Tab-separated table of C-alpha atoms and ligand atoms in Angstrom:
chain	number	residue	atom	x	y	z
A	199	MET	CA	108.878	82.021	90.390
A	200	PRO	CA	107.161	84.361	92.854
A	201	ASN	CA	109.371	87.089	94.247
A	202	THR	CA	109.757	90.661	95.363
A	203	TRP	CA	111.688	93.005	93.104
A	204	ALA	CA	112.787	96.573	93.525
A	205	ILE	CA	111.022	98.590	90.826
A	206	GLY	CA	111.841	102.250	90.554
A	207	GLY	CA	113.126	102.314	94.141
A	208	LEU	CA	110.144	100.484	95.584
A	209	ASP	CA	109.686	96.851	96.434
A	210	LEU	CA	107.066	95.205	94.310
A	211	HIS	CA	105.823	91.668	94.585
A	212	LEU	CA	105.624	90.101	91.101
A	213	GLU	CA	104.538	86.525	90.443
A	214	LEU	CA	106.283	85.376	87.259
A	215	ASP	CA	105.492	82.099	85.539
A	216	SER	CA	108.756	80.674	84.237
A	217	ARG	CA	106.915	79.104	81.257
A	218	ARG	CA	105.343	82.342	80.029
A	219	LYS	CA	107.776	84.973	81.177
A	220	SER	CA	106.790	87.832	78.913
A	221	ALA	CA	103.038	87.377	79.376
A	222	SER	CA	103.310	86.947	83.126
A	223	LEU	CA	105.569	89.993	83.506
A	224	GLU	CA	103.023	91.972	81.512
A	225	ASP	CA	100.138	90.670	83.630
A	226	ALA	CA	101.986	91.425	86.835
A	227	LEU	CA	102.880	94.998	85.825
A	228	ARG	CA	99.382	95.678	84.490
A	229	ALA	CA	97.816	94.424	87.716
A	230	ALA	CA	100.211	96.495	89.817
A	231	ALA	CA	99.382	99.646	87.817
A	232	ARG	CA	95.657	98.924	87.944
A	233	ASP	CA	95.428	98.299	91.681
A	234	GLY	CA	97.664	101.225	92.599
A	235	ARG	CA	100.748	99.348	93.839
A	236	LEU	CA	102.557	101.082	90.990
A	237	GLU	CA	101.371	104.672	90.984
A	238	ALA	CA	101.190	107.015	88.009
A	239	GLY	CA	104.545	108.617	87.400
A	240	THR	CA	106.558	105.765	88.923
A	241	ARG	CA	109.658	105.298	86.812
A	242	LEU	CA	110.323	101.715	85.775
A	243	PRO	CA	113.861	100.389	85.600
A	244	ALA	CA	115.552	100.193	82.226
A	245	SER	CA	114.676	96.962	80.459
A	246	ARG	CA	118.281	95.847	80.710
A	247	SER	CA	118.451	96.147	84.493
A	248	LEU	CA	114.988	94.682	85.164
A	249	ALA	CA	115.886	91.761	82.911
A	250	ALA	CA	119.086	91.230	84.879
A	251	ASP	CA	117.193	91.382	88.199
A	252	LEU	CA	114.586	88.915	87.006
A	253	GLY	CA	117.086	86.668	85.304
A	254	ILE	CA	115.310	86.855	81.940
A	255	ALA	CA	116.237	88.111	78.485
A	256	ARG	CA	116.169	91.842	77.881
A	257	ASN	CA	113.850	91.573	74.895
A	258	VAL	CA	111.233	89.840	77.088
A	259	VAL	CA	111.069	92.933	79.264
A	260	ALA	CA	111.168	95.262	76.258
A	261	GLN	CA	108.229	93.425	74.652
A	262	ALA	CA	106.209	93.642	77.843
A	263	TYR	CA	106.910	97.405	78.114
A	264	THR	CA	105.938	97.952	74.471
A	265	ARG	CA	102.641	96.131	74.792
A	266	LEU	CA	101.722	97.877	78.050
A	267	ALA	CA	102.543	101.230	76.458
A	268	ALA	CA	100.256	100.348	73.544
A	269	GLU	CA	97.463	99.618	76.033
A	270	GLY	CA	98.061	102.937	77.778
A	271	TRP	CA	99.363	101.562	81.075
A	272	LEU	CA	102.906	102.820	80.516
A	273	GLU	CA	104.474	105.740	78.710
A	274	SER	CA	107.962	105.888	77.336
A	275	ARG	CA	110.118	108.328	75.458
A	276	VAL	CA	113.454	107.587	73.880
A	277	GLY	CA	116.150	108.845	76.179
A	278	ALA	CA	113.673	109.623	79.000
A	279	GLY	CA	112.764	106.079	80.074
A	280	THR	CA	109.493	104.336	80.920
A	281	TRP	CA	107.001	105.261	83.601
A	282	VAL	CA	103.478	104.405	84.739
A	283	ALA	CA	100.943	106.463	82.779
A	284	GLU	CA	98.351	108.795	84.287
A	285	ARG	CA	95.397	106.819	82.949
A	286	SER	CA	96.248	103.912	85.225
A	287	THR	CA	95.662	106.134	88.246
A	288	ALA	CA	92.361	107.331	86.829
A	289	ALA	CA	91.293	103.717	86.391
A	290	THR	CA	92.321	102.981	89.964
A	291	ALA	CA	90.550	105.988	91.417
A	292	ALA	CA	87.361	105.105	89.600
A	293	SER	CA	87.358	101.498	90.712
A	294	ALA	CA	88.604	101.796	94.291
A	295	PRO	CA	85.799	102.400	96.772
A	296	PRO	CA	86.579	105.668	98.550
A	297	ARG	CA	86.656	105.501	102.346
A	298	ASP	CA	84.220	107.942	104.000
A	299	GLY	CA	82.922	108.872	100.556
A	300	ALA	CA	85.916	111.062	99.714
A	301	PRO	CA	88.441	110.355	96.979
A	302	LEU	CA	91.541	108.865	98.526
A	303	ALA	CA	94.541	111.128	98.688
A	304	LEU	CA	97.623	110.485	100.756
A	305	ASP	CA	96.190	109.595	104.097
A	306	LEU	CA	97.759	110.902	107.290
A	307	ARG	CA	94.760	110.538	109.565
A	308	GLY	CA	95.405	108.957	112.938
A	309	GLY	CA	95.832	105.265	113.494
A	310	ILE	CA	95.705	103.790	109.985
A	311	PRO	CA	98.327	101.100	109.242
A	312	ASP	CA	100.253	100.617	106.001
A	313	ALA	CA	98.129	98.018	104.242
A	314	SER	CA	100.767	97.625	101.524
A	315	ALA	CA	102.952	95.915	104.135
A	316	PHE	CA	100.449	93.131	104.728
A	317	PRO	CA	102.481	89.889	104.793
A	318	ARG	CA	100.711	88.437	101.763
A	319	ARG	CA	102.866	85.400	101.232
A	320	GLY	CA	103.032	84.375	104.882
A	321	TRP	CA	99.284	84.832	105.239
A	322	ALA	CA	98.588	82.883	102.044
A	323	THR	CA	100.809	80.039	103.288
A	324	ALA	CA	99.020	80.033	106.640
A	325	ALA	CA	95.597	80.118	104.925
A	326	ARG	CA	96.563	77.137	102.780
A	327	ARG	CA	97.836	75.225	105.809
A	328	ALA	CA	94.692	76.077	107.760
A	329	ALA	CA	92.384	74.969	104.951
A	330	LEU	CA	94.282	71.705	104.484
A	331	ASP	CA	94.731	70.818	108.139
A	332	ALA	CA	91.592	72.130	109.841
A	333	PRO	CA	89.598	69.237	111.304
A	334	ALA	CA	86.028	68.938	110.071
A	335	SER	CA	84.868	70.167	113.479
A	336	ALA	CA	86.576	73.501	112.813
A	337	LEU	CA	84.448	73.953	109.693
A	338	GLY	CA	81.124	73.660	111.465
A	339	TYR	CA	79.288	75.949	113.902
A	340	GLY	CA	82.010	76.666	116.409
A	341	PRO	CA	81.802	78.108	119.904
A	342	ALA	CA	80.442	81.663	120.047
A	343	ARG	CA	83.681	82.930	121.552
A	344	GLY	CA	85.753	81.571	118.689
A	345	SER	CA	88.079	78.686	118.024
A	346	MET	CA	89.544	77.070	121.144
A	347	ALA	CA	92.880	76.671	119.372
A	348	LEU	CA	93.211	80.357	118.492
A	349	ARG	CA	92.048	81.404	121.948
A	350	ALA	CA	94.800	79.300	123.531
A	351	THR	CA	97.366	80.773	121.120
A	352	LEU	CA	96.167	84.300	121.865
A	353	ALA	CA	96.306	83.656	125.624
A	354	GLU	CA	99.968	82.701	125.293
A	355	TYR	CA	100.761	85.664	123.014
A	356	LEU	CA	98.972	88.272	125.127
A	357	ALA	CA	100.534	86.995	128.351
A	358	ARG	CA	104.001	86.984	126.802
A	359	THR	CA	103.909	90.320	124.992
A	360	ARG	CA	101.444	92.447	126.970
A	361	GLY	CA	101.393	90.823	130.399
A	362	VAL	CA	97.672	90.129	130.052
A	363	TRP	CA	96.304	87.708	132.632
A	364	ALA	CA	94.548	85.343	130.261
A	365	ASN	CA	93.484	81.815	129.544
A	366	GLY	CA	91.516	80.561	126.579
A	367	ASP	CA	88.312	80.279	128.636
A	368	ARG	CA	87.964	84.010	129.076
A	369	ILE	CA	89.059	85.065	125.608
A	370	ALA	CA	86.613	85.794	122.817
A	371	VAL	CA	87.636	86.269	119.205
A	372	THR	CA	85.412	88.764	117.439
A	373	HIS	CA	84.851	90.324	114.073
A	374	GLY	CA	87.323	93.140	114.769
A	375	PHE	CA	87.633	95.538	117.684
A	376	GLY	CA	84.271	97.136	116.910
A	377	ALA	CA	82.357	93.886	117.462
A	378	ALA	CA	84.196	93.294	120.751
A	379	LEU	CA	83.406	96.831	121.944
A	380	GLY	CA	79.754	96.562	120.922
A	381	THR	CA	79.416	93.167	122.580
A	382	ILE	CA	80.874	94.230	125.915
A	383	ALA	CA	78.760	97.390	125.845
A	384	ARG	CA	75.611	95.294	125.397
A	385	VAL	CA	76.704	92.927	128.172
A	386	LEU	CA	77.087	95.868	130.541
A	387	ALA	CA	73.787	97.439	129.438
A	388	GLU	CA	72.035	94.089	129.981
A	389	ARG	CA	73.423	94.057	133.537
A	390	GLY	CA	71.943	97.483	134.213
A	391	ALA	CA	74.715	99.880	133.155
A	392	ARG	CA	73.373	103.180	131.828
A	393	ARG	CA	76.387	105.446	131.343
A	394	ILE	CA	79.976	105.027	130.285
A	395	ALA	CA	82.805	107.559	130.474
A	396	VAL	CA	85.070	107.930	127.454
A	397	GLU	CA	88.208	109.994	127.051
A	398	GLU	CA	87.121	113.385	125.721
A	399	TYR	CA	89.356	112.855	122.673
A	400	GLY	CA	88.748	109.631	120.745
A	401	HIS	CA	86.973	108.050	117.775
A	402	GLU	CA	83.376	109.130	117.178
A	403	SER	CA	82.782	105.688	115.629
A	404	HIS	CA	83.536	104.054	118.998
A	405	ARG	CA	81.203	106.430	120.801
A	406	ALA	CA	78.515	105.538	118.260
A	407	ILE	CA	78.997	101.818	118.997
A	408	LEU	CA	78.529	102.474	122.718
A	409	ARG	CA	75.419	104.576	122.123
A	410	ALA	CA	73.963	101.910	119.833
A	411	ALA	CA	74.264	99.490	122.753
A	412	GLY	CA	72.046	101.826	124.784
A	413	LEU	CA	74.729	103.538	126.874
A	414	GLU	CA	74.976	107.263	127.427
A	415	VAL	CA	78.490	108.471	126.683
A	416	ILE	CA	80.040	110.976	129.124
A	417	PRO	CA	83.333	112.749	128.331
A	418	LEU	CA	86.290	112.377	130.707
A	419	ARG	CA	88.956	115.082	130.608
A	420	VAL	CA	92.399	114.246	129.196
A	421	ASP	CA	95.427	116.237	130.362
A	422	GLY	CA	99.183	115.834	130.014
A	423	GLU	CA	99.097	112.626	132.093
A	424	GLY	CA	96.238	110.907	130.290
A	425	ALA	CA	92.586	110.589	131.265
A	426	VAL	CA	91.801	112.405	134.511
A	427	VAL	CA	90.467	109.294	136.214
A	428	ALA	CA	89.978	111.077	139.566
A	429	ALA	CA	86.907	112.663	137.934
A	430	LEU	CA	85.304	109.214	137.734
A	431	GLU	CA	84.575	109.507	141.475
A	432	THR	CA	82.007	112.201	140.773
A	433	LEU	CA	80.682	111.072	137.382
A	434	PRO	CA	77.512	108.951	137.404
A	435	VAL	CA	79.035	106.180	135.262
A	436	ASP	CA	79.117	102.375	135.410
A	437	ALA	CA	82.185	101.883	133.221
A	438	VAL	CA	84.972	103.728	131.438
A	439	LEU	CA	86.641	103.172	128.055
A	440	LEU	CA	90.363	104.020	128.181
A	441	THR	CA	93.420	103.823	125.921
A	442	PRO	CA	95.803	103.321	128.856
A	443	ALA	CA	98.999	102.427	126.972
A	444	HIS	CA	98.948	105.380	124.594
A	445	GLN	CA	96.076	107.845	124.609
A	446	PHE	CA	94.360	108.145	121.245
A	447	PRO	CA	94.665	110.656	119.636
A	448	THR	CA	96.676	112.975	121.921
A	449	GLY	CA	99.535	110.463	122.156
A	450	VAL	CA	99.941	111.170	125.887
A	451	ALA	CA	101.623	108.489	128.007
A	452	PRO	CA	99.188	107.862	130.854
A	453	ALA	CA	100.905	108.267	134.239
A	454	PRO	CA	101.327	105.047	136.269
A	455	SER	CA	99.329	106.570	139.128
A	456	ARG	CA	96.379	107.163	136.784
A	457	ARG	CA	96.389	103.489	135.828
A	458	LEU	CA	96.327	102.457	139.479
A	459	ASP	CA	93.596	104.993	140.230
A	460	ALA	CA	91.409	103.728	137.385
A	461	VAL	CA	91.573	100.184	138.682
A	462	ALA	CA	91.021	101.275	142.296
A	463	TRP	CA	87.916	103.229	141.216
A	464	ALA	CA	86.505	100.214	139.351
A	465	GLU	CA	87.045	97.976	142.370
A	466	ARG	CA	85.503	100.457	144.795
A	467	ALA	CA	82.545	101.311	142.568
A	468	GLY	CA	81.889	97.777	141.294
A	469	ALA	CA	82.430	99.240	137.809
A	470	PHE	CA	84.396	98.052	134.774
A	471	VAL	CA	87.296	99.501	132.810
A	472	ILE	CA	87.356	98.694	129.095
A	473	GLU	CA	90.987	98.752	128.021
A	474	ASP	CA	91.494	99.585	124.337
A	475	ASP	CA	95.006	98.235	123.676
A	476	TYR	CA	94.908	99.092	119.974
A	477	ASP	CA	98.651	99.690	119.485
A	478	GLY	CA	100.332	98.343	122.613
A	479	GLU	CA	102.840	96.367	120.533
A	480	PHE	CA	104.310	99.517	119.003
A	481	ARG	CA	106.573	101.350	121.438
A	482	TYR	CA	109.854	102.774	120.168
A	483	ASP	CA	111.818	104.473	122.890
A	484	ARG	CA	111.609	101.886	125.639
A	485	LEU	CA	109.892	98.658	126.581
A	486	ALA	CA	106.136	98.811	126.207
A	487	ILE	CA	104.158	99.256	129.399
A	488	GLY	CA	102.100	96.150	130.200
A	489	ALA	CA	98.359	95.922	129.934
A	490	LEU	CA	96.225	97.530	132.632
A	491	GLN	CA	94.186	94.328	132.714
A	492	SER	CA	96.905	92.497	134.659
A	493	LEU	CA	96.280	94.819	137.633
A	494	ALA	CA	92.650	93.728	138.000
A	495	PRO	CA	91.568	90.939	135.624
A	496	GLU	CA	88.111	90.813	137.218
A	497	ARG	CA	87.452	94.513	136.685
A	498	VAL	CA	89.162	95.208	133.356
A	499	VAL	CA	87.951	94.036	129.957
A	500	TYR	CA	90.948	93.904	127.627
A	501	LEU	CA	90.361	94.545	123.903
A	502	GLY	CA	92.924	94.095	121.119
A	503	THR	CA	93.005	93.938	117.351
A	504	ALA	CA	94.980	92.555	114.410
A	505	SER	CA	94.199	95.698	112.402
A	506	LYS	CA	97.386	97.626	113.200
A	507	SER	CA	99.851	94.749	113.066
A	508	LEU	CA	98.377	92.987	109.995
A	509	ALA	CA	95.597	94.939	108.257
A	510	PRO	CA	92.044	96.069	108.973
A	511	ALA	CA	90.799	93.666	106.280
A	512	VAL	CA	91.816	90.701	108.454
A	513	GLY	CA	88.796	91.669	110.546
A	514	LEU	CA	89.862	89.951	113.760
A	515	GLY	CA	89.829	91.366	117.246
A	516	TRP	CA	89.787	89.818	120.710
A	517	ALA	CA	88.488	90.429	124.172
A	518	VAL	CA	89.760	89.086	127.485
A	519	VAL	CA	86.737	89.159	129.721
A	520	PRO	CA	86.314	89.015	133.531
A	521	GLU	CA	84.961	85.672	134.667
A	522	ARG	CA	81.585	87.060	135.673
A	523	LEU	CA	80.980	88.560	132.224
A	524	VAL	CA	81.890	85.490	130.159
A	525	ALA	CA	78.407	83.947	129.962
A	526	GLY	CA	76.832	87.297	129.049
A	527	PHE	CA	79.504	87.823	126.405
A	528	ASP	CA	78.627	84.459	124.836
A	529	GLU	CA	74.938	85.319	124.796
A	530	GLN	CA	75.442	88.720	123.225
A	531	LEU	CA	77.869	87.390	120.621
A	532	ALA	CA	75.433	84.705	119.599
A	533	ALA	CA	72.468	87.090	119.619
A	534	THR	CA	74.139	89.564	117.316
A	535	ALA	CA	76.048	87.130	115.101
A	536	GLY	CA	79.267	88.953	116.018
A	537	LEU	CA	81.328	85.840	115.403
A	538	ALA	CA	84.579	85.965	113.515
A	539	ASP	CA	84.789	83.634	110.540
A	540	GLY	CA	86.280	80.237	111.313
A	541	LEU	CA	88.772	79.846	108.474
A	542	ASN	CA	90.191	83.287	109.126
A	543	GLN	CA	90.635	82.353	112.780
A	544	ALA	CA	92.361	79.117	111.808
A	545	THR	CA	94.666	81.091	109.513
A	546	LEU	CA	95.615	83.531	112.267
A	547	ASP	CA	96.257	80.602	114.572
A	548	VAL	CA	98.682	78.985	112.094
A	549	PHE	CA	100.287	82.385	111.412
A	550	MET	CA	100.831	83.063	115.114
A	551	ARG	CA	102.074	79.595	115.972
A	552	ALA	CA	104.674	79.861	113.219
A	553	HIS	CA	105.810	83.104	114.953
A	554	ASP	CA	105.023	85.011	111.765
A	555	TYR	CA	102.874	87.394	113.805
A	556	ASP	CA	105.841	88.231	116.052
A	557	ARG	CA	108.057	88.705	113.011
A	558	THR	CA	105.506	90.953	111.312
A	559	VAL	CA	105.120	93.101	114.431
A	560	ARG	CA	108.909	93.454	114.706
A	561	ARG	CA	109.173	94.542	111.067
A	562	ARG	CA	106.282	96.993	111.359
A	563	ARG	CA	107.763	98.402	114.556
A	564	ALA	CA	111.087	99.125	112.838
A	565	GLU	CA	109.351	100.833	109.912
A	566	TYR	CA	107.001	102.939	112.036
A	567	ARG	CA	109.822	103.921	114.388
A	568	SER	CA	111.814	105.212	111.437
A	569	ARG	CA	108.802	107.138	110.102
A	570	ARG	CA	108.279	108.740	113.476
A	571	GLU	CA	111.934	109.839	113.555
A	572	ARG	CA	111.730	111.275	110.028
A	573	LEU	CA	108.563	113.137	110.972
A	574	GLU	CA	110.221	114.705	114.012
A	575	ILE	CA	113.185	115.819	111.905
A	576	ALA	CA	110.940	117.260	109.186
A	577	VAL	CA	108.803	119.216	111.667
A	578	ALA	CA	111.855	120.597	113.480
A	579	ALA	CA	113.412	121.661	110.188
A	580	GLY	CA	110.337	122.921	108.382
A	581	LEU	CA	107.808	124.269	110.868
A	582	GLU	CA	108.808	127.140	113.063
A	583	GLY	CA	106.689	127.489	116.213
A	584	CYS	CA	105.375	123.901	115.983
A	585	ARG	CA	106.474	120.784	117.821
A	586	VAL	CA	105.805	117.073	117.755
A	587	SER	CA	104.277	115.731	120.952
A	588	GLY	CA	103.105	112.362	122.165
A	589	MET	CA	104.886	109.174	123.113
A	590	ARG	CA	107.250	107.570	120.647
A	591	ALA	CA	104.768	104.790	120.066
A	592	GLY	CA	101.994	103.625	117.820
A	593	LEU	CA	101.112	105.085	114.453
A	594	HIS	CA	100.317	108.678	115.321
A	595	CYS	CA	101.447	111.797	117.144
A	596	LEU	CA	100.436	115.435	117.432
A	597	VAL	CA	101.983	118.379	115.704
A	598	GLU	CA	101.209	121.168	118.147
A	599	LEU	CA	100.546	124.530	116.498
A	600	PRO	CA	100.878	128.145	117.636
A	601	ALA	CA	97.985	129.179	119.912
A	602	ASP	CA	96.180	131.235	117.252
A	603	ALA	CA	96.306	128.545	114.552
A	604	GLU	CA	93.075	127.221	113.058
A	605	GLU	CA	93.069	123.466	112.527
A	606	HIS	CA	90.391	123.559	109.822
A	607	ARG	CA	92.537	125.801	107.621
A	608	ILE	CA	95.335	123.268	107.748
A	609	ALA	CA	93.023	120.342	106.998
A	610	ALA	CA	91.641	122.323	104.040
A	611	ALA	CA	95.145	123.155	102.805
A	612	GLY	CA	95.970	119.447	103.085
A	613	ALA	CA	92.938	118.584	100.958
A	614	ARG	CA	94.171	120.973	98.261
A	615	LEU	CA	97.596	119.423	98.343
A	616	GLY	CA	96.201	115.891	98.244
A	617	VAL	CA	96.919	114.822	101.815
A	618	ARG	CA	94.269	113.997	104.391
A	619	LEU	CA	94.937	115.565	107.774
A	620	SER	CA	92.694	115.972	110.767
A	621	GLY	CA	92.705	118.513	113.556
A	622	LEU	CA	92.712	117.375	117.170
A	623	GLY	CA	89.391	119.163	117.700
A	624	SER	CA	87.639	116.795	115.281
A	625	TYR	CA	88.130	113.973	117.810
A	626	ARG	CA	86.668	115.894	120.732
A	627	LEU	CA	83.455	115.097	122.534
A	628	GLY	CA	81.895	117.858	124.631
A	629	GLU	CA	83.385	120.416	126.970
A	630	THR	CA	85.127	118.988	130.007
A	631	GLY	CA	87.603	121.681	130.827
A	632	PRO	CA	90.125	123.874	129.098
A	633	LYS	CA	90.466	123.114	125.417
A	634	ARG	CA	93.903	121.887	124.390
A	635	ALA	CA	96.110	124.038	122.189
A	636	PRO	CA	95.442	123.569	118.457
A	637	ALA	CA	97.172	120.572	116.935
A	638	ILE	CA	97.111	118.297	113.922
A	639	VAL	CA	96.934	114.548	114.493
A	640	ILE	CA	99.447	112.967	112.142
A	641	GLY	CA	99.017	109.279	111.439
A	642	TYR	CA	102.294	108.235	109.888
A	643	GLY	CA	101.228	104.634	109.375
A	644	ALA	CA	99.074	104.622	106.256
A	645	PRO	CA	101.179	105.632	103.237
A	646	PRO	CA	103.154	102.886	101.547
A	647	PRO	CA	106.908	103.347	102.115
A	648	HIS	CA	107.605	104.879	98.705
A	649	ARG	CA	104.903	107.554	99.274
A	650	PHE	CA	105.767	108.422	102.847
A	651	GLU	CA	108.250	111.209	102.086
A	652	THR	CA	105.805	112.805	99.636
A	653	ALA	CA	103.023	112.602	102.213
A	654	LEU	CA	105.289	114.163	104.806
A	655	ASP	CA	106.390	116.979	102.486
A	656	ARG	CA	102.784	117.758	101.641
A	657	ALA	CA	101.738	117.700	105.293
A	658	ILE	CA	104.492	120.170	106.150
A	659	ALA	CA	103.490	122.358	103.198
A	660	ALA	CA	99.818	122.183	104.243
A	661	ILE	CA	100.591	123.174	107.829
A	662	ARG	CA	102.747	126.039	106.622
A	663	ALA	CA	100.042	127.191	104.231
A	664	GLY	CA	97.303	126.856	106.853
A	665	LEU	CA	99.334	128.919	109.317
A	666	ASP	CA	100.066	131.629	106.782
A	667	ARG	CA	97.436	134.315	107.333
A	668	GLY	CA	98.243	136.039	104.084
A	669	SER	CA	97.705	132.902	102.054
A	670	ASN	CA	94.523	131.738	100.351
A	671	GLU	CA	95.619	128.154	100.856
A	672	GLY	CA	93.194	126.398	103.168
A	673	ARG	CA	90.581	129.142	103.043
A	674	PRO	CA	87.168	127.965	101.812
A	675	ALA	CA	86.639	129.105	98.205
A	676	ALA	CA	83.507	131.051	99.164
A	677	ALA	CA	85.485	133.134	101.644
A	678	ARG	CA	87.937	134.442	99.050
B	994	PLP	C1	92.196	103.995	119.276
B	994	PLP	C2	91.755	102.844	118.444
B	994	PLP	N1	91.164	101.812	119.029
B	994	PLP	C3	90.731	100.758	118.336
B	994	PLP	C4	90.843	100.710	116.985
B	994	PLP	C5	90.147	99.593	116.319
B	994	PLP	O1	90.694	98.782	115.449
B	994	PLP	P1	89.763	97.853	114.515
B	994	PLP	O2	88.336	98.288	114.640
B	994	PLP	O3	90.290	98.116	113.148
B	994	PLP	O4	89.969	96.456	114.983
B	994	PLP	C6	91.442	101.757	116.302
B	994	PLP	C7	91.543	101.763	114.832
B	994	PLP	O5	91.738	102.766	114.176
B	994	PLP	C8	91.941	102.847	117.057
B	994	PLP	O6	92.536	103.898	116.463
């Protein structure tokens, strides 16, 4: 009797065993409180209404509530109702591994998807199908570039949704985007490349991957029309890494002429463009612009990921590689054991062929679009002198601040209020020209739906506090 129920205004997936209703309801609620799906303070429905929703007797729910209260997972007071107790959050915080070493608050850093929306049931069904149906050959040592079946499925999907010029022979499935980026960087270094240009604003972790492959990383200026690709003509570089559909993290929509210029430069210089198409499926105001790769499939290496549409834990990414780089890609993948695991690939293949991937992307798009709209409304209503900028796309945008604002004060105020925010400056590499006006990168993807409004309220409060010169909020303790 698996199903999804609305608990305290939020959808919660509960697996109930019809033969042991009380015990399985208890187990399901305890697990949800322990792993954080039900957060401390969440009000549970009255036993009568939950019983009606679940189609079970009221006393079964009441017994489960009583026992969980005795164990300390729930609290209840006559007349006030039942809610998730504080201790359950403490247990969660202690057991959940913090990302980047910091305790997890509400996370509004750029580019992180809502992992609570992972399509658990669809994925579990696909995993079961894959495990039952996979031929023995799929369980052995497969081709370095990944399963032929998934590569063919991806070729169809990428051509249909992103206009990528692809066939299975030039696709490689990797252990996430990072492995694809590292592999192509090593391929280029092996062929003699020494330097690569990267947009001056981007992820330090990606720059580190390029450096680890032996490439020197040179910043390329980003202005209101995207990366200033004309500068490539005078930079001593052999390749460039771009986010040509939606610049990360400024959110700028790269101008069509810049895309053409990037490809023309690569063709003239015998260089390569690495296209990071991390969120190309998420465009809200109009049809998504197609992949740059289709303009020059022999000069552009296309990289994509399942992290934004499904979840980072899926750990699958893909590369569409120019013909002349395919053999080198195979060698580097094999040499560094960058292969994606076979059963996971088979699962994604089943999931995509059943069109569950398309459905998931459509659902995520609707949710993220609505978050983006709510964010724009909240900023307009609550933050004088600030504005939201960046394309209506993806999982992030900028909140541009008054010229004298200090990003670090806002990030610090966010930390005090329990929301992780990052300033645009923290993504910057080197000096390439005039610094952009101060801004906060807001990633509206990460919080689960029932926490989004709280995260937004706190972000607005943090920005207000960080802008308020008279306030101590956001000032390091030692400076007070
Ligand atoms: C701009 C950009 N590119 C690529 C990725 C990589 O995705 P992953 O390494 O999770 O596959 C991310 C993830 O945050 C991103 O923000």
